[in-house]
CSV table of C-alpha atoms and ligand atoms in Angstrom, one decimal:
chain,number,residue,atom,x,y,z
A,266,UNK,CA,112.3,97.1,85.4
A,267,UNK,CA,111.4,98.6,82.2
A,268,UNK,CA,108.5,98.4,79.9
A,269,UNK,CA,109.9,96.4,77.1
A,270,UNK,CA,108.0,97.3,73.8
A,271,UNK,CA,108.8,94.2,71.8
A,272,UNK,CA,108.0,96.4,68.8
A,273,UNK,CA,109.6,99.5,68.9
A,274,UNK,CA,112.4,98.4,71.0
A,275,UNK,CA,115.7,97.0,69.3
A,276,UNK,CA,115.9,93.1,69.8
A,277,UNK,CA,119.4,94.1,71.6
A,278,UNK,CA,117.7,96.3,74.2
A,279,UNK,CA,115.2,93.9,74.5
A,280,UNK,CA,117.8,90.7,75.3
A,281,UNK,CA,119.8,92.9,77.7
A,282,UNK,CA,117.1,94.0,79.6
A,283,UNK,CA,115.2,90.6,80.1
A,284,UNK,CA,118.3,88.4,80.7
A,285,UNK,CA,119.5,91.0,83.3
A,286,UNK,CA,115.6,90.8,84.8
A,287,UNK,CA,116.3,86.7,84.5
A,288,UNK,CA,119.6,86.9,86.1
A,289,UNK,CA,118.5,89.1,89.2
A,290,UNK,CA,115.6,86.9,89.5
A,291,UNK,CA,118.4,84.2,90.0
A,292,UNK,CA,116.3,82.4,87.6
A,293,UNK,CA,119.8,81.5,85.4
A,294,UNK,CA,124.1,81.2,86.9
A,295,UNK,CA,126.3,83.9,85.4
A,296,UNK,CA,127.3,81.4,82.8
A,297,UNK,CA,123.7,79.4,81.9
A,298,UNK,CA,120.9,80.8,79.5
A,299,UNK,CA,120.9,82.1,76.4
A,300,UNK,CA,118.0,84.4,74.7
A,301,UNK,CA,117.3,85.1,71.2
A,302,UNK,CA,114.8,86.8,69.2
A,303,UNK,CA,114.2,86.7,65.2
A,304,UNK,CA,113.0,90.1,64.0
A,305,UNK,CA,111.5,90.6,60.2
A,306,UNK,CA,114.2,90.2,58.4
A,307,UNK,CA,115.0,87.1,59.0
A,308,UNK,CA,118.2,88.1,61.6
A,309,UNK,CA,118.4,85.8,64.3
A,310,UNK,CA,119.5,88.4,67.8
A,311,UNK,CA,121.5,86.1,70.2
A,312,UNK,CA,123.0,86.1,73.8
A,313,UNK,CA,127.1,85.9,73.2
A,314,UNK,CA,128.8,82.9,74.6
A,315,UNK,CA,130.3,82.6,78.0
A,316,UNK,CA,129.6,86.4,79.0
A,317,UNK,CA,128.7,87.4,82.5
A,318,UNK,CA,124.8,87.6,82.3
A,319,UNK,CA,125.1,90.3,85.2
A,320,UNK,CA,126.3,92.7,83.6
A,321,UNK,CA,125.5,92.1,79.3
A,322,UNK,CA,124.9,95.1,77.2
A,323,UNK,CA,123.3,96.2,74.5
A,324,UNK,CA,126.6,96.0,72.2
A,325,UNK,CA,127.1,92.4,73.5
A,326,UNK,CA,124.3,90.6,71.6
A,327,UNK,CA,125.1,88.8,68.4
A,328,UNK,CA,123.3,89.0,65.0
A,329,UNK,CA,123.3,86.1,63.1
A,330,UNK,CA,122.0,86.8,59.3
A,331,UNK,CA,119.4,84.2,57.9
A,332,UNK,CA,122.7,83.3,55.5
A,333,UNK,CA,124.4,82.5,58.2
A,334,UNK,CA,126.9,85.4,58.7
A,335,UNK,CA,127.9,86.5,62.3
A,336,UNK,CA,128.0,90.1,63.0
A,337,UNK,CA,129.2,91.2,66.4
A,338,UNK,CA,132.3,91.1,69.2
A,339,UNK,CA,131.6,87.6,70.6
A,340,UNK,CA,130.5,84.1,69.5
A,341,UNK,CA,126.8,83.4,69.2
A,342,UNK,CA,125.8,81.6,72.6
A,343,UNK,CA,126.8,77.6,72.4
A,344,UNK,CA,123.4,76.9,72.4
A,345,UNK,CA,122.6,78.6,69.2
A,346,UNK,CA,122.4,75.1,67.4
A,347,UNK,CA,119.0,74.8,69.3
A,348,UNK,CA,117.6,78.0,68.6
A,349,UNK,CA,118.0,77.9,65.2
A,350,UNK,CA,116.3,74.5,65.0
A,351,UNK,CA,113.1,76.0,67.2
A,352,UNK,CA,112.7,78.8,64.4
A,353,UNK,CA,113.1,76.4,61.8
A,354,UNK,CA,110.3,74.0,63.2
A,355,UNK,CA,108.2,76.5,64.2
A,356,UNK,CA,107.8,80.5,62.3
A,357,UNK,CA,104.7,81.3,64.2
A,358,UNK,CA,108.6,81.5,67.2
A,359,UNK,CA,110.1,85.0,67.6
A,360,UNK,CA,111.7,84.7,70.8
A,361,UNK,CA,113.5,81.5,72.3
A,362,UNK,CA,114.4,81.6,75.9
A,363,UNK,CA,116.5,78.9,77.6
A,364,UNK,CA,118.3,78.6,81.4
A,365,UNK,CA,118.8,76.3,84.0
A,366,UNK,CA,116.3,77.4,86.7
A,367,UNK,CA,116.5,75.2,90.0
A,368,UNK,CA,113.0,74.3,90.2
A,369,UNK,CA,112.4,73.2,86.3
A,370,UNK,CA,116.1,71.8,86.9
A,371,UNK,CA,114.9,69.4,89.4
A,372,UNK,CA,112.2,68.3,87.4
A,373,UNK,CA,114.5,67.3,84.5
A,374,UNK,CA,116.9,65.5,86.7
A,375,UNK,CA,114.3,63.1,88.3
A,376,UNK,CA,112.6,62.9,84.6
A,377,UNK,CA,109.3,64.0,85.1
A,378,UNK,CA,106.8,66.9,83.9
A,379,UNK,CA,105.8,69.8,86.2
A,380,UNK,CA,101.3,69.5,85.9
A,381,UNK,CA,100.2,73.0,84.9
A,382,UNK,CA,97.1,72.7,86.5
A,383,UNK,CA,98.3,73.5,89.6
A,384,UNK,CA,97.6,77.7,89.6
A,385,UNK,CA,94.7,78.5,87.3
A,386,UNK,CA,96.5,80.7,84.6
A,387,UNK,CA,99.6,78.0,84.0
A,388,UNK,CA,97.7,75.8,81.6
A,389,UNK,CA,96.8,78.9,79.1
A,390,UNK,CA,100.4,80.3,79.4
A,391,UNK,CA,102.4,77.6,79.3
A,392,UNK,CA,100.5,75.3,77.6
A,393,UNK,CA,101.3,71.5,77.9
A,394,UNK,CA,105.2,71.0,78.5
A,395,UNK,CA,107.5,68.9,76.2
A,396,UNK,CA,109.9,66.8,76.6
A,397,UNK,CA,113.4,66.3,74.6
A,398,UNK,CA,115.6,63.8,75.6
A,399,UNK,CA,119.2,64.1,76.7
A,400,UNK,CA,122.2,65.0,73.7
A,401,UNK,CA,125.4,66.9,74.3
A,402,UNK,CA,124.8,70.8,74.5
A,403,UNK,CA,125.5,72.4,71.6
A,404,UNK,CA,124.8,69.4,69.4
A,405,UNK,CA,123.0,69.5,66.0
A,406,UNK,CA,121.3,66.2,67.9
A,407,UNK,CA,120.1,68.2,71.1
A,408,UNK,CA,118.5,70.7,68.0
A,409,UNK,CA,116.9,68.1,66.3
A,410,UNK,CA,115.1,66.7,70.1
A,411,UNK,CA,113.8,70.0,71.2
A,412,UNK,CA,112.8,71.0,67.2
A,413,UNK,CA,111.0,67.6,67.5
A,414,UNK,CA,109.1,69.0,70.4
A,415,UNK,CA,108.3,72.1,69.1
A,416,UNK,CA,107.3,71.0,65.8
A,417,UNK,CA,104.4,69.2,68.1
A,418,UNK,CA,102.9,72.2,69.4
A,419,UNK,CA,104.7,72.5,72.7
A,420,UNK,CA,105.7,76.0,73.8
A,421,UNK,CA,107.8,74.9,76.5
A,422,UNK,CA,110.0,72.3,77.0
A,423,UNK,CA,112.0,70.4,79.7
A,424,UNK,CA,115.0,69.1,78.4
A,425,UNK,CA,116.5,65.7,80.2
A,426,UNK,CA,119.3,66.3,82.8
A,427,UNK,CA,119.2,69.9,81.2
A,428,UNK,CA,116.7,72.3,82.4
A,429,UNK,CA,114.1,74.3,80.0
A,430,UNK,CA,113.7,76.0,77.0
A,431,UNK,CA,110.6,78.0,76.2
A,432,UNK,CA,109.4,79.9,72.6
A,433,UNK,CA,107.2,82.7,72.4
A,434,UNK,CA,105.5,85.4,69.9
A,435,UNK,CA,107.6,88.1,71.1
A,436,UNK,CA,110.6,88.1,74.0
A,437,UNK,CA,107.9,89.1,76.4
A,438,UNK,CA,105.5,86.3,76.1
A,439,UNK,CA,108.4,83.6,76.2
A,440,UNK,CA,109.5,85.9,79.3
A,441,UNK,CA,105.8,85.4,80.8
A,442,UNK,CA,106.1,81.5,80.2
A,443,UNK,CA,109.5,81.0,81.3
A,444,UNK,CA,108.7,82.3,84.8
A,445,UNK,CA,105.0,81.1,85.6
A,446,UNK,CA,106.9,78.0,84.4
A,447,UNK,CA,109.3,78.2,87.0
A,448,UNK,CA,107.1,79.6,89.7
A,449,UNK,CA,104.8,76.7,89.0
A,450,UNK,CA,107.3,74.1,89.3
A,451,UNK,CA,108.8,75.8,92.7
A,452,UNK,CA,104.7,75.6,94.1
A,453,UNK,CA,104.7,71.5,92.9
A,454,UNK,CA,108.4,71.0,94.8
A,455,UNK,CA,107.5,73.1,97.7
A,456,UNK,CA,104.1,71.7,98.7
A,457,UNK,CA,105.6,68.4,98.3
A,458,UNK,CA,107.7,68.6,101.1
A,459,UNK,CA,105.1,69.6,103.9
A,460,UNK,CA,102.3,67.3,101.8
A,461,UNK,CA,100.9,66.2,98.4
A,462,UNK,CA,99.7,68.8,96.3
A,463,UNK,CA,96.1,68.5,94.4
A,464,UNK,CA,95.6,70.1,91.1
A,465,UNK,CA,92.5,72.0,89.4
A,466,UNK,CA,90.4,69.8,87.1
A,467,UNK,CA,90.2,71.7,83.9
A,468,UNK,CA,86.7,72.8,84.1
A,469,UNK,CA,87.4,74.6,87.2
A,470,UNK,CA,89.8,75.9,84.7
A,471,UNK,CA,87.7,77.3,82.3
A,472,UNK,CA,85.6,78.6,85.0
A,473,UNK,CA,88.5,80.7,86.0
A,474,UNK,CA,88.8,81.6,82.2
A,475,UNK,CA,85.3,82.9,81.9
A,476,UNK,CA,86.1,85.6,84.2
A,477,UNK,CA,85.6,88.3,82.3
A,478,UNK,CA,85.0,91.7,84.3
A,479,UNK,CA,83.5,93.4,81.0
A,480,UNK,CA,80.4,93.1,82.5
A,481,UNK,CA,81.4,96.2,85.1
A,482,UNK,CA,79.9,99.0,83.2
A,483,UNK,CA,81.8,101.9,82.4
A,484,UNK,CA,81.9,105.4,83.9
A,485,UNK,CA,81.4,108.4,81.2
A,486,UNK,CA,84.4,110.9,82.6
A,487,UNK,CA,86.7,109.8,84.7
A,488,UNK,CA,88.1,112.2,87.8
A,489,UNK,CA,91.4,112.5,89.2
A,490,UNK,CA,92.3,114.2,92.4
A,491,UNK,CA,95.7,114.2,94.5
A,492,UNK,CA,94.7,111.1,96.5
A,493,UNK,CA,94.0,109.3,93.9
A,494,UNK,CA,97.0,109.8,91.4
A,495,UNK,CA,98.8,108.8,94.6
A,496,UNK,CA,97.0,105.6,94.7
A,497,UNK,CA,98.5,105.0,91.4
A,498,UNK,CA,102.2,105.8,92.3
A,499,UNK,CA,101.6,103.5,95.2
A,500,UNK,CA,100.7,100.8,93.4
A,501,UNK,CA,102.9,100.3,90.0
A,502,UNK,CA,105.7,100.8,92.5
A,503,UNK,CA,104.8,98.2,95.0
A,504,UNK,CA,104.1,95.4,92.0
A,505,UNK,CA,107.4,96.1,90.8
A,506,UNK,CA,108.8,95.5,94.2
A,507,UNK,CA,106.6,92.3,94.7
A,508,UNK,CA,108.1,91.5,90.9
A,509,UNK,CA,111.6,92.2,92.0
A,510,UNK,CA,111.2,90.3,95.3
A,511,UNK,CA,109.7,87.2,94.2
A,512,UNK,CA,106.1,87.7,95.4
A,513,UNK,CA,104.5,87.8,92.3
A,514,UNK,CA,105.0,87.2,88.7
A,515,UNK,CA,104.4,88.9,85.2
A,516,UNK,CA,101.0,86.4,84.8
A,517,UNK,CA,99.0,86.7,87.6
A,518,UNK,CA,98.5,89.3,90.7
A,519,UNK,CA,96.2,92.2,92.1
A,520,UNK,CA,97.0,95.1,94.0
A,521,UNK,CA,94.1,97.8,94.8
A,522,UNK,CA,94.4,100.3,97.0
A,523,UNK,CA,90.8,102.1,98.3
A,524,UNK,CA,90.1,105.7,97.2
A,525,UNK,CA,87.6,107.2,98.8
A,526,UNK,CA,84.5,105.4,100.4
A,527,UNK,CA,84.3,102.3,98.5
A,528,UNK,CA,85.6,103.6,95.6
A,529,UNK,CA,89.0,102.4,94.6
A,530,UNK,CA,92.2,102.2,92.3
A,531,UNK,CA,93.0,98.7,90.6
A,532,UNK,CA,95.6,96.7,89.0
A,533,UNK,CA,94.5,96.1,84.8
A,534,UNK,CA,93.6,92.3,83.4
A,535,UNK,CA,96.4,91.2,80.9
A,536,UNK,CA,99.6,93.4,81.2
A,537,UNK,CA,102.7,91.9,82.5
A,538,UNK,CA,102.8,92.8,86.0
A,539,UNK,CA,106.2,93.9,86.2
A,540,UNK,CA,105.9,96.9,83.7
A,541,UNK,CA,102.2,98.1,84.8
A,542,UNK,CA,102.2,102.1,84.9
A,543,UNK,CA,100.1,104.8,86.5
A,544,UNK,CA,97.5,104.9,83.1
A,545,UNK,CA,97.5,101.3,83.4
A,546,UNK,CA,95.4,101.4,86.4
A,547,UNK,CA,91.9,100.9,86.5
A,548,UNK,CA,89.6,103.4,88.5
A,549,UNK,CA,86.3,102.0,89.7
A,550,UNK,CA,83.6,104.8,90.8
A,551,UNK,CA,80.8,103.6,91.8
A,552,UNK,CA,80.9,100.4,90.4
A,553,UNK,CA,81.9,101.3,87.2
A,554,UNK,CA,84.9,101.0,85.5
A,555,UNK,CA,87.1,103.5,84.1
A,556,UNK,CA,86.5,104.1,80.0
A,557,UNK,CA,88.6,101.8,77.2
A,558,UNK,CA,90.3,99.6,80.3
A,559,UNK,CA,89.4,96.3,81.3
A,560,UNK,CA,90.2,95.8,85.4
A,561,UNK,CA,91.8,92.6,87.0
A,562,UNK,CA,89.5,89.4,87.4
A,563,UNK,CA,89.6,90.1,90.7
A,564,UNK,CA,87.6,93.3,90.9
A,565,UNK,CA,84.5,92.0,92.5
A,566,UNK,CA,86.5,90.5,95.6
A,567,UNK,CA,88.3,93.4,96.0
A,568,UNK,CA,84.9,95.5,95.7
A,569,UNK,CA,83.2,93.2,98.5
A,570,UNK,CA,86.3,93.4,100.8
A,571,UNK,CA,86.3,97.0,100.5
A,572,UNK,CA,82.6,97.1,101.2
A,573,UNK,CA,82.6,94.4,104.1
A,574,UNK,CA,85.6,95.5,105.7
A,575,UNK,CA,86.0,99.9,106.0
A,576,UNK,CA,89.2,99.3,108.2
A,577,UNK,CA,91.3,97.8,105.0
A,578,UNK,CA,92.4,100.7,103.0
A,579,UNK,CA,94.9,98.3,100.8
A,580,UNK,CA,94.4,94.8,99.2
A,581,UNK,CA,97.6,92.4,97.4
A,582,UNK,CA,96.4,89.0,95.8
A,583,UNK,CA,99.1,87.2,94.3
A,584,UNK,CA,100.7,83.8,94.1
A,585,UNK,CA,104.1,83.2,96.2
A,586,UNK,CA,105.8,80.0,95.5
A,587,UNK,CA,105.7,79.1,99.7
A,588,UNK,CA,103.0,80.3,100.5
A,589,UNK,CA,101.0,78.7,97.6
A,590,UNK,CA,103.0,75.4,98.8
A,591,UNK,CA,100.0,75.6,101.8
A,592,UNK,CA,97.4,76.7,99.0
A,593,UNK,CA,97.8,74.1,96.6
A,594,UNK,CA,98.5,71.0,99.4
A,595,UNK,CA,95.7,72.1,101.9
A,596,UNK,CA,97.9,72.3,104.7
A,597,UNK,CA,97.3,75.0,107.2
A,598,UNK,CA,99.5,77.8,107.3
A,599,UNK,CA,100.1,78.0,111.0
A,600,UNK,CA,101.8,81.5,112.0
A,601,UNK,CA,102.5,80.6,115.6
A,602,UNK,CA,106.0,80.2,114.7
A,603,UNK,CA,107.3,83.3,115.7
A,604,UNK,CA,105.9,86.8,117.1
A,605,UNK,CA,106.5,88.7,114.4
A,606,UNK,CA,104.5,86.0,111.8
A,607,UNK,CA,101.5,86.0,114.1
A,608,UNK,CA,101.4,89.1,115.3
A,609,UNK,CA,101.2,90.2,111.8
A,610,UNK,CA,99.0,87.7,110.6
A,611,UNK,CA,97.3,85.8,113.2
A,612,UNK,CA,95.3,83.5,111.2
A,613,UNK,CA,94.9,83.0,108.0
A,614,UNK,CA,92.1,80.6,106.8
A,615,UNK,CA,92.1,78.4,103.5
A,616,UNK,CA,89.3,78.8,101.3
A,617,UNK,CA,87.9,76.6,98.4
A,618,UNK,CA,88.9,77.9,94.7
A,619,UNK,CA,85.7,78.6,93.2
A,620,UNK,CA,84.1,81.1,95.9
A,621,UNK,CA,86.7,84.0,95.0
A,622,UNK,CA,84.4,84.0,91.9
A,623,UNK,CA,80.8,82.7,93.3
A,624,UNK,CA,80.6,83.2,96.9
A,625,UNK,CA,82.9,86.7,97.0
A,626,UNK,CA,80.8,88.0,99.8
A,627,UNK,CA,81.3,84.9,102.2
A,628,UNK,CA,85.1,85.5,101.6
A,629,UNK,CA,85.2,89.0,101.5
A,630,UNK,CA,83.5,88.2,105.7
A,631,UNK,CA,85.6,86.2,106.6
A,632,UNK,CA,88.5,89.2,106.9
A,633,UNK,CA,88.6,91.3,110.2
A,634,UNK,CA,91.4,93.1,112.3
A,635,UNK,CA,92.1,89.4,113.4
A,636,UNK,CA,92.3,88.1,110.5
A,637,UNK,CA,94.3,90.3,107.5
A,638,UNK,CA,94.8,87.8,104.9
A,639,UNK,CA,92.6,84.3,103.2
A,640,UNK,CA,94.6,81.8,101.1
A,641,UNK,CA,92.6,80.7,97.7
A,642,UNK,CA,93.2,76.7,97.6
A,643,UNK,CA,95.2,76.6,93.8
A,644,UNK,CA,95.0,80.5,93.4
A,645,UNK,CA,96.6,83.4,95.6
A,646,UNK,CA,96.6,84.6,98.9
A,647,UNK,CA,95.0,87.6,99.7
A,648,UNK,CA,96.2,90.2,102.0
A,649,UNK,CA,94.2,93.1,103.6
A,650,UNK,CA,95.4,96.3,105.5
A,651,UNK,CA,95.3,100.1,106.1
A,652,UNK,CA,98.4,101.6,104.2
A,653,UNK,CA,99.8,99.5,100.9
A,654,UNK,CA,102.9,99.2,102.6
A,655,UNK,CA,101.8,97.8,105.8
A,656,UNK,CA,100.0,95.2,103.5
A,657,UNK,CA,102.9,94.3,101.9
A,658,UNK,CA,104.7,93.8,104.7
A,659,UNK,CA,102.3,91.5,106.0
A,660,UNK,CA,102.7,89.6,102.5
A,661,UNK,CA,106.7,89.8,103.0
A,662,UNK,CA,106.1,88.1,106.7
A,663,UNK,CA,103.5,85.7,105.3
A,664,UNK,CA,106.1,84.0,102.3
A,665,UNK,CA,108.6,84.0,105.0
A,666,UNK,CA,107.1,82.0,107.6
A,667,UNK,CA,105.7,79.7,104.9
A,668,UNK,CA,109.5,79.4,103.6
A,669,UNK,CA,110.5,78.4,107.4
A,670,UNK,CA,107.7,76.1,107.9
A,671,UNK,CA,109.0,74.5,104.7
A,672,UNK,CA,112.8,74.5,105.5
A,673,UNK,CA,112.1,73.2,109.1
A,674,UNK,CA,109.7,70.4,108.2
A,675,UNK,CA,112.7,68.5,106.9
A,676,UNK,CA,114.4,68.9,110.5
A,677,UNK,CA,111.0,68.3,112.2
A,678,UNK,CA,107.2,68.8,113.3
A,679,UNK,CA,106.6,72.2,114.5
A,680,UNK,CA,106.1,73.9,117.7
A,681,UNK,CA,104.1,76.4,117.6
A,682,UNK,CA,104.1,79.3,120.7
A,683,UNK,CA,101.5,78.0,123.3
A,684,UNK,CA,98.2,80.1,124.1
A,685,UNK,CA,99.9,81.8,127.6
A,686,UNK,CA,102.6,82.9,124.5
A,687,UNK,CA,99.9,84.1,122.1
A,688,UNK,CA,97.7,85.6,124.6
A,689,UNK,CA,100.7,87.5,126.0
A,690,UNK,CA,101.1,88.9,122.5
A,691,UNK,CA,97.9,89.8,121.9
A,692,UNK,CA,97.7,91.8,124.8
A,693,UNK,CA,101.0,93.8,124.4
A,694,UNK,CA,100.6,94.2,120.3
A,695,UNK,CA,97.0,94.0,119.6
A,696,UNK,CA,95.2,95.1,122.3
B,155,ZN,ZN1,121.9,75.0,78.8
């Protein structure tokens, strides 16, 4: 996954590239979804119609010219009816992304609105959601609903019996909406089935809004040596993996990994995750921050874990859409499902949202060799260990059981392994 400069990249590199990231997310079926982007001219850049999104190229995108004449080797997408109307309604629109993701699916089949204060950054990216009623796709009528919605202010949209259609400034920001709208809606569905999830008042909101971390001074020179630029490698390549595996998304996410004494190597505030680099990365040094670059919210947690906890070399906070199920309902993750889950993570406590920002030194204690990783209620889980890998292994195990706990609570309550069970793992594993 590619950066994708949505200025200096062609609007047809920039379609291929994110409906192929869409598609392998299986966030859209080989058929569904269609992207377009309106450059300065006025050209309207479109998806074709009925081509496999697996495997779309460059040469495969359609330009329709603001008179109306079709350039290209395919028919503009069905859907371009739609499209046309968002841009109409709306010129502050450059890109229009629209698919039929399972999650945001659901919620238009059973008619009702995913609430975006469930995770903390959902309200500012996605906005409130719209909703246009049911007309036949393709139809000048279905145009005319979603315009309607639009025209209103919405960014995103759940179309009835449908699935969603989201705008943006640029292909990057719809891109960002699209899938913390998804992700968001997954969270909602999931924690439903093991309980009822609570949502964030919106002044706990702007609390989490007003975390600023300019107030980390910064350092005059910055210093590299060969354990630090790998700290960098290390960590653009494991967000992409989380990215490309589902564990975390382009709006929110933290990965650190320490440097030397409590000195360490950060993820930056504000770049999509999947297309953070090595000079995106913040260095903190002595508690200051490297010059020009503005480190993730989450610096001062990951400075107090660091300084609490000298066995934890490595630190992931991000926002799975299981494991946040437990997060968001309040429902204790309970890892005595299988040895590998608990040997792995043992316990894993919930904490209230809030103290990530005003207690961090209560949460940063409550990690310890027993105890790798914390759930946020509403925010993240956060996973501690020695090498970044090992970490996100743990993370890997942690969405996994979650997953379980969630596909076996429709079959039944569970068992968890009994204490002569645990004790006999802790004693071959841990001891
Ligand atoms: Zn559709």
């Amino acid at each position: 996954m590619e950066k994708i400069d949505t200025l200096l990249n062609h609007p047809r590199d920039q379609i291929a590239d994110i409906i192929l990231r869409i598609y392998n997310a299986r966030l859209t079926t080989t058929s569904g979804g269609n992207i377009s982007v309106k450059d300065g001219e006025g050209n309207i850049w479109v998806t074709p119609s009925a081509i496999d999104k697996g495997s779309l190229q460059r040469k495969d995108i359609v330009r329709v010219k603001s008179d109306g004449t079709i350039q290209g080797h395919y028919k503009p997408s069905s859907e371009f009816p739609f499209h046309k109307a968002i841009y109409d309604a709306r010129p502050d629109i450059k890109a229009v992304i629209h698919a039929h993701p399972p999650a945001l699916v659901s919620f238009s089949i059973v008619r009702k609105l995913p609430d975006m204060n469930i995770i903390p950054q959902a309200k500012h990216i996605c906005g409130p959601i719209g909703y246009a009623p049911y007309a036949v796709p393709g139809s000048d009528e279905l145009g005319r609903y979603i315009a309607t919605e639009f025209k209103k202010g919405f960014d995103a949209v759940i179309m009835e019996n449908h699935g969603c259609v989201v705008g943006g400034k640029n292909l990057k920001d719809a891109f960002v909406r699209f899938e913390t709208l998804e992700f968001s809606a997954r969270t909602i569905i999931n924690a439903s089935s093991i309980g009822n999830p609570s949502y964030l008042s919106d002044k706990q909101i702007e609390v989490f809004e007003s975390q600023i971390p300019a107030d980390i001074p910064e350092m005059s020179e910055i210093e590299h040596d060969e354990k630090e630029l790998s700290a960098r490698r290390q960590i653009s390549s494991l967000v992409r993996r989380s990215c490309q595996q589902g564990l975390m998304i382009g709006s929110y996410g933290t990965v650190s990994v320490r440097w030397r004494k409590d000195d360490f190597l950060i993820t930056p505030r504000d770049v999509p995750r999947w297309e953070i680099d090595l000079a995106d990365i913040v260095q903190i040094r002595n508690g200051k921050r490297e010059p020009g670059k503005l480190p993730s919210r989450a610096t001062k947690i990951h400075q107090q874990i660091y300084k609490f906890n000298p066995h934890v070399n490595s630190i992931i906070l991000t926002q799975p859409p299981h494991i946040m199920a437990f997060g968001v309902s309040g429902q204790k993750l309970d890892v005595r499902t299988i040895p590998e889950s608990w040997i792995f993570l043992q316990d894993i406590p919930l904490v209230d949202f809030g103290k990530q920002f005003n207690m961090t030194e209560a949460v940063a204690s409550l990690f310890s060799k027993d105890t790798p990783a914390v759930i946020i209620k509403n925010d993240s889980i956060i996973v501690t260990g020695d090498k970044l890998l090992q970490t996100f292994d743990r993370l890997e195990v942690a969405e996994f059981s979650a997953r379980s706990l969630i596909m076996g609570s429709s079959l039944g309550p569970l068992v968890p392994m009994n204490n002569k069970q645990i004790e006999d793992l802790r004693k071959k594993f841990l001891s």
